[in-house]
Short mmCIF file of C-alpha atoms in Angstrom, two decimals:
data_model
loop_
_atom_site.label_atom_id
_atom_site.label_comp_id
_atom_site.label_asym_id
_atom_site.label_seq_id
_atom_site.Cartn_x
_atom_site.Cartn_y
_atom_site.Cartn_z
CA MET G 218 0.00 0.00 0.00
CA THR G 219 1.38 3.37 -0.97
CA ASN G 220 0.44 6.87 -1.95
CA GLU G 221 3.13 6.90 -4.58
CA SER G 222 2.45 5.26 -7.91
CA ASN G 223 2.83 1.48 -7.81
CA GLY G 224 -0.92 0.96 -7.41
CA ALA G 225 -0.55 -2.45 -5.79
CA GLY G 226 -3.67 -4.22 -4.59
CA THR G 227 -3.93 -6.28 -1.46
CA ALA G 228 -2.89 -9.45 -3.24
CA GLY G 229 0.08 -7.69 -4.81
CA ALA G 230 -1.39 -7.62 -8.30
CA PRO G 231 -0.78 -4.32 -10.11
CA ARG G 232 -3.84 -2.09 -10.45
CA LYS G 233 -4.79 -0.60 -13.79
CA GLY G 234 -6.46 2.65 -14.70
CA ALA G 235 -5.77 6.37 -14.85
CA LEU G 236 -6.02 6.81 -11.05
CA SER G 237 -4.19 3.63 -10.00
CA ARG G 238 -1.51 5.58 -8.11
CA PHE G 239 -4.02 6.77 -5.50
CA THR G 240 -5.14 5.03 -2.31
CA ILE G 241 -8.40 6.12 -0.69
CA ILE G 242 -9.85 5.23 2.71
CA ASP G 243 -13.62 5.25 2.33
CA ALA G 244 -15.60 5.69 5.55
CA THR G 245 -18.86 6.59 3.80
CA ARG G 246 -22.17 4.77 3.61
CA VAL G 247 -25.62 5.01 1.99
CA ARG G 248 -25.27 6.69 -1.46
CA ALA G 249 -23.55 10.06 -1.87
CA GLY G 250 -20.12 9.00 -0.58
CA PRO G 251 -20.13 5.58 -2.26
CA THR G 252 -21.10 7.30 -5.52
CA ALA G 253 -18.01 9.52 -5.29
CA MET G 254 -15.79 6.53 -4.54
CA ARG G 255 -17.28 4.43 -7.34
CA LEU G 256 -15.72 6.80 -9.87
CA PHE G 257 -12.26 6.46 -8.29
CA ALA G 258 -12.54 2.67 -7.98
CA ASP G 259 -13.66 2.33 -11.60
CA MET G 260 -10.71 4.46 -12.71
CA GLY G 261 -8.26 2.15 -10.94
CA ALA G 262 -7.72 3.86 -7.59
CA ARG G 263 -7.39 1.60 -4.59
CA VAL G 264 -10.52 2.24 -2.54
CA ILE G 265 -10.56 0.58 0.88
CA LYS G 266 -14.09 0.59 2.24
CA VAL G 267 -14.10 0.74 6.06
CA GLU G 268 -17.03 -1.07 7.68
CA ILE G 269 -18.03 -1.73 11.28
CA PRO G 270 -17.04 -5.29 12.31
CA PRO G 271 -19.88 -7.83 12.50
CA GLY G 272 -21.14 -8.02 16.07
CA ALA G 273 -19.66 -4.68 17.08
CA PRO G 274 -22.01 -2.10 18.65
CA GLY G 275 -23.40 0.41 16.17
CA GLY G 276 -23.61 -1.86 13.12
CA ASP G 277 -24.85 -0.31 9.89
CA ASP G 278 -28.41 -1.13 8.82
CA MET G 279 -28.81 1.73 6.36
CA ILE G 280 -30.33 1.25 2.92
CA GLY G 281 -27.99 -0.11 0.26
CA GLY G 282 -26.51 -2.86 2.40
CA ARG G 283 -25.45 -6.15 0.86
CA ASP G 284 -28.33 -8.19 2.27
CA HIS G 285 -30.91 -5.44 1.79
CA ASN G 286 -30.37 -4.97 -1.95
CA ARG G 287 -27.62 -6.96 -3.63
CA ALA G 288 -28.15 -5.27 -7.01
CA ASP G 289 -27.60 -1.80 -5.57
CA TYR G 290 -24.71 -2.98 -3.41
CA GLU G 291 -22.90 -4.23 -6.52
CA ASN G 292 -23.84 -1.00 -8.28
CA LEU G 293 -22.23 1.16 -5.60
CA HIS G 294 -19.29 -0.89 -4.34
CA ARG G 295 -17.73 -2.76 -7.26
CA ASN G 296 -13.94 -2.56 -7.59
CA LYS G 297 -13.48 -1.76 -3.89
CA GLU G 298 -11.88 -3.61 -0.99
CA SER G 299 -13.53 -4.09 2.42
CA LEU G 300 -11.81 -3.68 5.77
CA THR G 301 -13.75 -4.13 8.99
CA LEU G 302 -12.54 -1.62 11.56
CA ASN G 303 -14.01 -0.20 14.75
CA MET G 304 -12.80 3.40 14.78
CA LYS G 305 -14.39 3.98 18.20
CA ASP G 306 -11.79 1.66 19.71
CA PRO G 307 -8.30 3.13 20.36
CA ALA G 308 -6.70 0.11 18.66
CA GLY G 309 -8.96 0.66 15.68
CA ARG G 310 -7.89 4.27 15.42
CA GLU G 311 -4.24 3.23 15.54
CA ILE G 312 -4.86 0.94 12.58
CA LEU G 313 -6.61 3.81 10.80
CA HIS G 314 -3.58 6.02 11.45
CA GLU G 315 -1.34 3.44 9.78
CA LEU G 316 -3.64 3.49 6.77
CA ILE G 317 -3.69 7.29 6.70
CA ARG G 318 0.13 7.44 6.61
CA ARG G 319 -0.04 5.59 3.30
CA ALA G 320 -3.22 7.10 1.84
CA ASP G 321 -3.97 9.98 -0.50
CA VAL G 322 -7.61 10.55 0.42
CA PHE G 323 -9.91 9.95 3.39
CA ILE G 324 -13.63 10.44 2.82
CA GLU G 325 -16.50 10.42 5.32
CA ASN G 326 -20.16 11.39 5.44
CA TYR G 327 -20.94 11.33 9.14
CA ARG G 328 -22.90 14.11 10.76
CA PRO G 329 -20.40 16.96 11.14
CA ASP G 330 -19.76 16.51 14.88
CA VAL G 331 -19.17 12.73 14.76
CA LYS G 332 -15.71 12.75 13.21
CA HIS G 333 -14.42 15.20 15.81
CA ARG G 334 -15.84 13.13 18.69
CA LEU G 335 -14.13 10.05 17.23
CA GLY G 336 -10.84 11.91 16.89
CA ILE G 337 -10.69 11.38 13.13
CA GLY G 338 -11.41 14.92 11.94
CA PRO G 339 -9.38 16.66 9.24
CA ASP G 340 -6.92 18.30 11.65
CA ALA G 341 -6.22 15.02 13.45
CA LEU G 342 -5.66 12.96 10.31
CA ARG G 343 -3.77 15.61 8.37
CA ALA G 344 -1.40 15.97 11.32
CA ILE G 345 -0.44 12.35 10.58
CA ASN G 346 -0.21 12.89 6.82
CA PRO G 347 -0.10 16.53 5.63
CA ARG G 348 -0.52 15.38 2.01
CA LEU G 349 -3.89 13.83 2.81
CA VAL G 350 -6.97 15.16 1.02
CA TYR G 351 -9.79 14.91 3.56
CA ALA G 352 -13.26 14.88 2.00
CA SER G 353 -16.57 15.39 3.80
CA ILE G 354 -20.14 15.07 2.53
CA SER G 355 -22.95 16.21 4.80
CA GLY G 356 -26.64 16.95 4.51
CA PHE G 357 -26.46 20.69 5.03
CA GLY G 358 -22.84 21.75 5.53
CA GLN G 359 -20.19 21.39 8.21
CA ASP G 360 -21.48 24.34 10.25
CA GLY G 361 -24.47 26.65 10.45
CA PRO G 362 -27.93 26.30 12.01
CA TYR G 363 -28.79 23.02 10.21
CA ALA G 364 -25.35 21.41 10.36
CA ASN G 365 -26.43 18.48 12.52
CA TRP G 366 -29.72 17.77 10.80
CA PRO G 367 -29.75 14.26 9.30
CA GLY G 368 -29.28 14.50 5.54
CA PHE G 369 -31.51 12.55 3.17
CA ASP G 370 -32.02 12.99 -0.55
CA SER G 371 -35.75 13.77 -0.46
CA ILE G 372 -35.25 16.40 2.26
CA ALA G 373 -32.55 18.11 0.18
CA GLN G 374 -34.77 18.00 -2.91
CA GLY G 375 -37.50 19.82 -0.97
CA MET G 376 -35.30 22.39 0.76
CA GLY G 377 -33.21 22.91 -2.38
CA GLY G 378 -36.25 24.03 -4.39
CA LEU G 379 -36.29 21.16 -6.86
CA MET G 380 -39.65 19.78 -5.79
CA SER G 381 -41.27 23.18 -6.24
CA VAL G 382 -40.48 23.18 -9.97
CA THR G 383 -41.12 19.46 -10.59
CA GLY G 384 -44.50 18.05 -11.53
CA LYS G 385 -47.63 19.47 -13.13
CA PRO G 386 -49.05 22.85 -12.12
CA GLY G 387 -51.52 22.64 -9.27
CA GLU G 388 -50.61 19.10 -8.20
CA GLY G 389 -48.26 20.09 -5.40
CA PRO G 390 -44.50 19.49 -5.03
CA MET G 391 -43.07 16.36 -6.66
CA ARG G 392 -39.87 14.48 -5.87
CA VAL G 393 -37.64 13.58 -8.82
CA GLY G 394 -37.64 9.85 -9.55
CA ILE G 395 -33.93 9.34 -8.81
CA PRO G 396 -31.89 10.30 -5.70
CA ILE G 397 -30.50 13.31 -7.51
CA ALA G 398 -29.23 15.24 -4.47
CA ASP G 399 -27.30 12.19 -3.26
CA LEU G 400 -25.89 11.46 -6.70
CA CYS G 401 -24.89 15.04 -7.45
CA ALA G 402 -23.28 15.47 -4.03
CA GLY G 403 -21.21 12.39 -4.79
CA HIS G 404 -20.18 13.64 -8.22
CA PHE G 405 -19.34 17.12 -6.92
CA CYS G 406 -17.31 15.58 -4.10
CA ALA G 407 -15.34 13.52 -6.62
CA MET G 408 -14.64 16.71 -8.59
CA ALA G 409 -13.49 18.45 -5.41
CA ILE G 410 -11.15 15.58 -4.51
CA LEU G 411 -9.64 15.55 -8.00
CA THR G 412 -9.19 19.33 -7.82
CA ALA G 413 -7.41 19.02 -4.46
CA LEU G 414 -5.18 16.23 -5.76
CA LEU G 415 -4.20 18.41 -8.73
CA GLU G 416 -3.51 21.35 -6.42
CA ARG G 417 -1.37 19.10 -4.23
CA GLU G 418 0.99 18.59 -7.15
CA ALA G 419 1.86 22.29 -6.90
CA SER G 420 1.66 22.88 -3.15
CA GLY G 421 2.72 19.48 -1.82
CA GLU G 422 -0.08 19.60 0.74
CA GLY G 423 -3.54 18.15 1.02
CA GLN G 424 -6.59 20.03 2.27
CA TRP G 425 -10.14 19.58 3.52
CA VAL G 426 -12.80 19.55 0.79
CA GLN G 427 -16.51 19.68 1.56
CA THR G 428 -19.87 19.49 -0.10
CA SER G 429 -23.41 18.76 1.01
CA LEU G 430 -26.66 17.43 -0.36
CA LEU G 431 -28.22 20.87 -0.03
CA GLU G 432 -25.41 22.64 -1.92
CA ALA G 433 -25.42 19.99 -4.64
CA GLN G 434 -29.17 20.36 -5.08
CA LEU G 435 -28.94 24.16 -5.20
CA ALA G 436 -26.24 23.94 -7.86
CA MET G 437 -28.51 21.77 -9.99
CA LEU G 438 -31.25 24.44 -10.06
CA ASP G 439 -29.19 26.18 -12.73
CA PHE G 440 -31.32 28.60 -14.79
CA GLN G 441 -34.29 28.35 -12.43
CA ALA G 442 -32.02 29.70 -9.72
CA ALA G 443 -30.85 32.44 -12.09
CA GLN G 444 -34.45 33.46 -12.74
CA TRP G 445 -34.83 34.27 -9.05
CA LEU G 446 -31.32 35.50 -8.20
CA VAL G 447 -31.13 37.86 -11.18
CA ASP G 448 -34.70 38.65 -12.24
CA ARG G 449 -36.51 38.00 -8.93
CA LYS G 450 -38.94 35.75 -10.79
CA VAL G 451 -40.16 32.65 -8.95
CA PRO G 452 -40.07 29.65 -11.32
CA GLU G 453 -43.21 27.52 -11.30
CA GLN G 454 -44.11 23.94 -12.10
CA VAL G 455 -44.59 23.28 -15.80
CA GLY G 456 -44.76 19.49 -15.82
CA ASN G 457 -43.07 18.01 -18.87
CA GLU G 458 -42.93 21.36 -20.63
CA HIS G 459 -40.15 23.93 -20.75
CA PRO G 460 -40.87 27.15 -18.83
CA LEU G 461 -39.38 29.43 -21.50
CA THR G 462 -40.08 27.78 -24.87
CA VAL G 463 -43.17 26.23 -26.49
CA PRO G 464 -43.78 23.59 -27.77
CA THR G 465 -41.53 21.30 -25.75
CA GLY G 466 -42.38 18.26 -23.68
CA VAL G 467 -44.38 15.07 -24.05
CA PHE G 468 -46.99 14.50 -26.74
CA ALA G 469 -49.20 11.46 -27.26
CA THR G 470 -48.82 9.63 -30.56
CA GLN G 471 -50.82 6.86 -32.19
CA ASP G 472 -49.03 4.19 -30.13
CA GLY G 473 -47.27 5.95 -27.25
CA TYR G 474 -45.46 9.19 -26.50
CA LEU G 475 -42.91 11.50 -28.10
CA ASN G 476 -40.48 13.90 -26.46
CA LEU G 477 -40.23 17.15 -28.39
CA ALA G 478 -37.84 20.11 -28.05
CA ALA G 479 -38.82 22.69 -30.70
CA ILE G 480 -36.80 25.52 -29.17
CA GLY G 481 -36.69 28.87 -30.92
CA GLN G 482 -38.29 30.24 -34.07
CA THR G 483 -36.23 28.17 -36.50
CA MET G 484 -37.23 24.90 -34.86
CA TRP G 485 -40.84 26.05 -34.59
CA THR G 486 -40.95 26.76 -38.32
CA ARG G 487 -39.41 23.38 -39.15
CA LEU G 488 -41.93 21.66 -36.88
CA CYS G 489 -44.88 23.40 -38.49
CA ASP G 490 -43.64 22.43 -41.95
CA ALA G 491 -43.23 18.78 -40.88
CA LEU G 492 -46.72 18.70 -39.32
CA GLY G 493 -48.42 20.41 -42.25
CA LEU G 494 -49.15 23.52 -40.16
CA GLU G 495 -47.23 25.99 -42.30
CA ASP G 496 -49.78 28.78 -41.82
CA LEU G 497 -49.40 28.55 -38.06
CA ALA G 498 -45.66 29.22 -38.06
CA ARG G 499 -45.94 32.99 -38.43
CA ALA G 500 -49.51 33.56 -37.29
CA PRO G 501 -50.06 36.25 -34.65
CA GLY G 502 -49.60 34.76 -31.20
CA TYR G 503 -47.41 32.00 -32.57
CA ASP G 504 -44.55 33.88 -34.21
CA SER G 505 -42.05 34.15 -31.30
CA ASP G 506 -41.06 32.29 -28.15
CA PRO G 507 -42.68 34.85 -25.81
CA ALA G 508 -45.88 34.80 -27.87
CA ARG G 509 -46.04 31.01 -27.82
CA VAL G 510 -45.39 30.93 -24.08
CA ALA G 511 -48.31 33.33 -23.61
CA ASN G 512 -50.47 31.06 -25.80
CA ARG G 513 -49.05 27.78 -24.48
CA ASP G 514 -52.34 25.86 -24.37
CA ALA G 515 -53.38 26.80 -27.88
CA VAL G 516 -49.97 25.94 -29.34
CA ASN G 517 -49.87 22.58 -27.60
CA GLN G 518 -53.41 21.75 -28.66
CA ALA G 519 -52.65 22.49 -32.31
CA VAL G 520 -49.62 20.20 -32.51
CA SER G 521 -51.11 17.52 -30.23
CA GLU G 522 -53.91 16.74 -32.65
CA VAL G 523 -51.47 16.08 -35.48
CA PHE G 524 -49.11 13.92 -33.39
CA LYS G 525 -51.95 11.48 -32.69
CA THR G 526 -52.13 10.56 -36.39
CA ARG G 527 -48.84 8.62 -36.56
CA THR G 528 -46.69 6.32 -34.40
CA THR G 529 -43.80 7.49 -32.28
CA LYS G 530 -41.32 5.82 -34.63
CA GLU G 531 -42.84 7.51 -37.68
CA TRP G 532 -42.79 10.96 -36.08
CA THR G 533 -39.25 10.48 -34.83
CA GLU G 534 -38.03 9.73 -38.34
CA ILE G 535 -40.01 12.62 -39.88
CA LEU G 536 -38.93 15.23 -37.32
CA LEU G 537 -35.29 14.24 -37.17
CA LYS G 538 -35.14 14.43 -40.98
CA ALA G 539 -36.62 17.92 -40.68
CA GLY G 540 -34.01 18.91 -38.10
CA VAL G 541 -36.36 19.04 -35.10
CA PRO G 542 -35.00 17.51 -31.84
CA CYS G 543 -37.21 14.69 -30.59
CA GLY G 544 -37.09 11.15 -29.32
CA PRO G 545 -39.06 8.24 -27.88
CA ILE G 546 -39.77 7.86 -24.16
CA TYR G 547 -38.54 4.54 -22.82
CA GLY G 548 -39.31 2.49 -19.78
CA ILE G 549 -36.22 1.31 -17.93
CA ASP G 550 -36.74 -2.14 -19.48
CA GLU G 551 -36.52 -0.56 -22.95
CA VAL G 552 -33.59 1.84 -22.40
CA PHE G 553 -30.85 -0.75 -22.59
CA ASP G 554 -32.20 -2.35 -25.76
CA ASP G 555 -31.86 0.89 -27.73
CA PRO G 556 -29.23 0.47 -30.48
CA GLN G 557 -27.40 3.68 -29.56
CA VAL G 558 -27.23 2.69 -25.89
CA ARG G 559 -25.89 -0.71 -26.89
CA HIS G 560 -23.36 0.98 -29.18
CA LEU G 561 -22.09 3.23 -26.37
CA GLY G 562 -21.34 0.19 -24.25
CA ILE G 563 -22.15 1.89 -20.96
CA THR G 564 -23.22 -1.34 -19.28
CA TRP G 565 -20.66 -3.64 -17.69
CA PRO G 566 -21.41 -7.39 -17.82
CA VAL G 567 -20.94 -9.15 -14.47
CA ASP G 568 -21.18 -12.76 -13.39
CA LEU G 569 -23.59 -12.81 -10.45
CA PRO G 570 -24.87 -16.12 -9.09
CA GLY G 571 -28.43 -16.74 -10.21
CA LYS G 572 -28.55 -13.57 -12.36
CA THR G 573 -28.39 -14.48 -16.04
CA GLY G 574 -27.24 -11.58 -18.23
CA ALA G 575 -26.57 -9.28 -15.26
CA ALA G 576 -24.77 -6.01 -15.88
CA LEU G 577 -23.86 -2.81 -14.04
CA LEU G 578 -23.83 0.77 -15.26
CA GLY G 579 -20.36 2.01 -16.10
CA GLN G 580 -19.05 5.57 -15.97
CA PRO G 581 -20.55 7.98 -18.54
CA PHE G 582 -17.18 8.93 -20.03
CA ARG G 583 -14.23 7.13 -21.57
CA LEU G 584 -10.48 7.65 -21.77
CA SER G 585 -8.69 6.74 -24.99
CA ARG G 586 -5.57 5.41 -23.27
CA TYR G 587 -7.36 3.54 -20.50
CA PRO G 588 -9.98 1.20 -21.94
CA ARG G 589 -12.35 -0.21 -19.37
CA GLU G 590 -11.62 -3.62 -17.90
CA ALA G 591 -13.65 -6.49 -19.35
CA ALA G 592 -15.42 -7.01 -16.01
CA PRO G 593 -15.32 -5.21 -12.66
CA ARG G 594 -14.32 -6.82 -9.41
CA LEU G 595 -17.58 -7.66 -7.64
CA ALA G 596 -18.40 -5.73 -4.49
CA PRO G 597 -16.50 -7.27 -1.58
CA GLU G 598 -18.10 -9.25 1.18
CA GLN G 599 -17.94 -7.46 4.52
CA GLY G 600 -14.34 -7.61 5.73
CA GLU G 601 -13.22 -9.69 2.76
CA ASP G 602 -9.85 -7.91 2.57
CA THR G 603 -9.27 -7.29 6.29
CA GLN G 604 -6.65 -10.00 6.76
CA ALA G 605 -4.66 -9.06 3.67
CA ILE G 606 -4.72 -5.31 4.41
CA LEU G 607 -3.61 -5.75 8.03
CA GLN G 608 -0.86 -8.15 6.99
CA GLU G 609 0.25 -5.57 4.45
CA LEU G 610 0.53 -3.06 7.30
CA GLY G 611 2.84 -5.46 9.11
CA TYR G 612 0.51 -6.94 11.72
CA SER G 613 0.83 -10.61 12.65
CA ASP G 614 -1.90 -13.20 12.29
CA GLU G 615 -1.96 -13.57 16.07
CA GLN G 616 -2.53 -9.86 16.60
CA ILE G 617 -5.24 -9.80 13.96
CA GLU G 618 -7.04 -12.72 15.61
CA GLN G 619 -6.94 -10.95 18.98
CA TRP G 620 -8.50 -7.87 17.39
CA ARG G 621 -11.21 -9.98 15.77
CA LYS G 622 -12.18 -11.45 19.15
CA ALA G 623 -12.36 -7.93 20.59
CA PHE G 624 -14.41 -6.60 17.62
CA VAL G 625 -11.63 -4.15 16.72
CA VAL G 626 -11.59 -5.57 13.19
#
């Protein structure tokens, strides 16, 4: 184990990937932190997942556990190693310190006060290794009036404004169908860690990087936030439509639904030509984006009637040929059969017992000099790598067995 560049795994086999020179100690759970670490593990970094030993007080029963949902556990924790370690025990903290001396990154997502009570806060660990990048994900920030509130995705979606602009008008706030605050917090944390590692090349020192579910959700508001912060306009729910351009959104066809994005006058004119509504393109009340927004219902009604006359596939071919952005709307069971999705190769075949044809989602980017491995390492069983990691640190089998009996590891 090293924070130089040999990238050795616990069994001594060389690690591959663009980030193989980095070692990360992962003390996160649930989703945001594991999402951040998934990127590093997939890119070849050595990610050692620290878990509470079986039988030790304070075991983890949070969602995403191995027994609770094996599919999601594999999704979040492939390519990682698992070390059981009780950081509340002084002996456990000593083991952690040995890991920290050799690590590049330590990441946690406890409530802000917990790490300091355990004696594993950024000052304590960076005193052991000044080059360490210490990363924290919280619900609402490391300080402030809500710092110790428990952080959950749906709460962040509500407090971050997303639910107020999601859903149809008049139907009340609506949660997005994926854990977007968790996921974005994880991705932003990964970006922050990479930024700190790049900065370390110049300064020689690590630093403490932070993000939160609330900040991540606020960042994702994007132009809706700008509407308020700049123009003092409160964005409203518009369902599947776009608040600033018409017609966009979902339209029923002869056999299903079509997603349409006819943004701007040029696209509107092309759409009208394709639908046989040429006279409508420049008619008063239809001849500009602001005019169409003001007459949203009439515009949508006019195009809706025509869309019902053909199938989704037929309209997709007609509109794309006309240069109008559109596409089908898939169920999850249809997404991965799409020829373009298959061509992109974003799924990662895995051999899971009893799961014929199982696959995991890969990373949504590729590097030309680091092709993806043929198959990921499956998510480790709890403590699967404990013995090897502790031996690597120089501890004897006898000492390790004593720690097991005491629930230290």
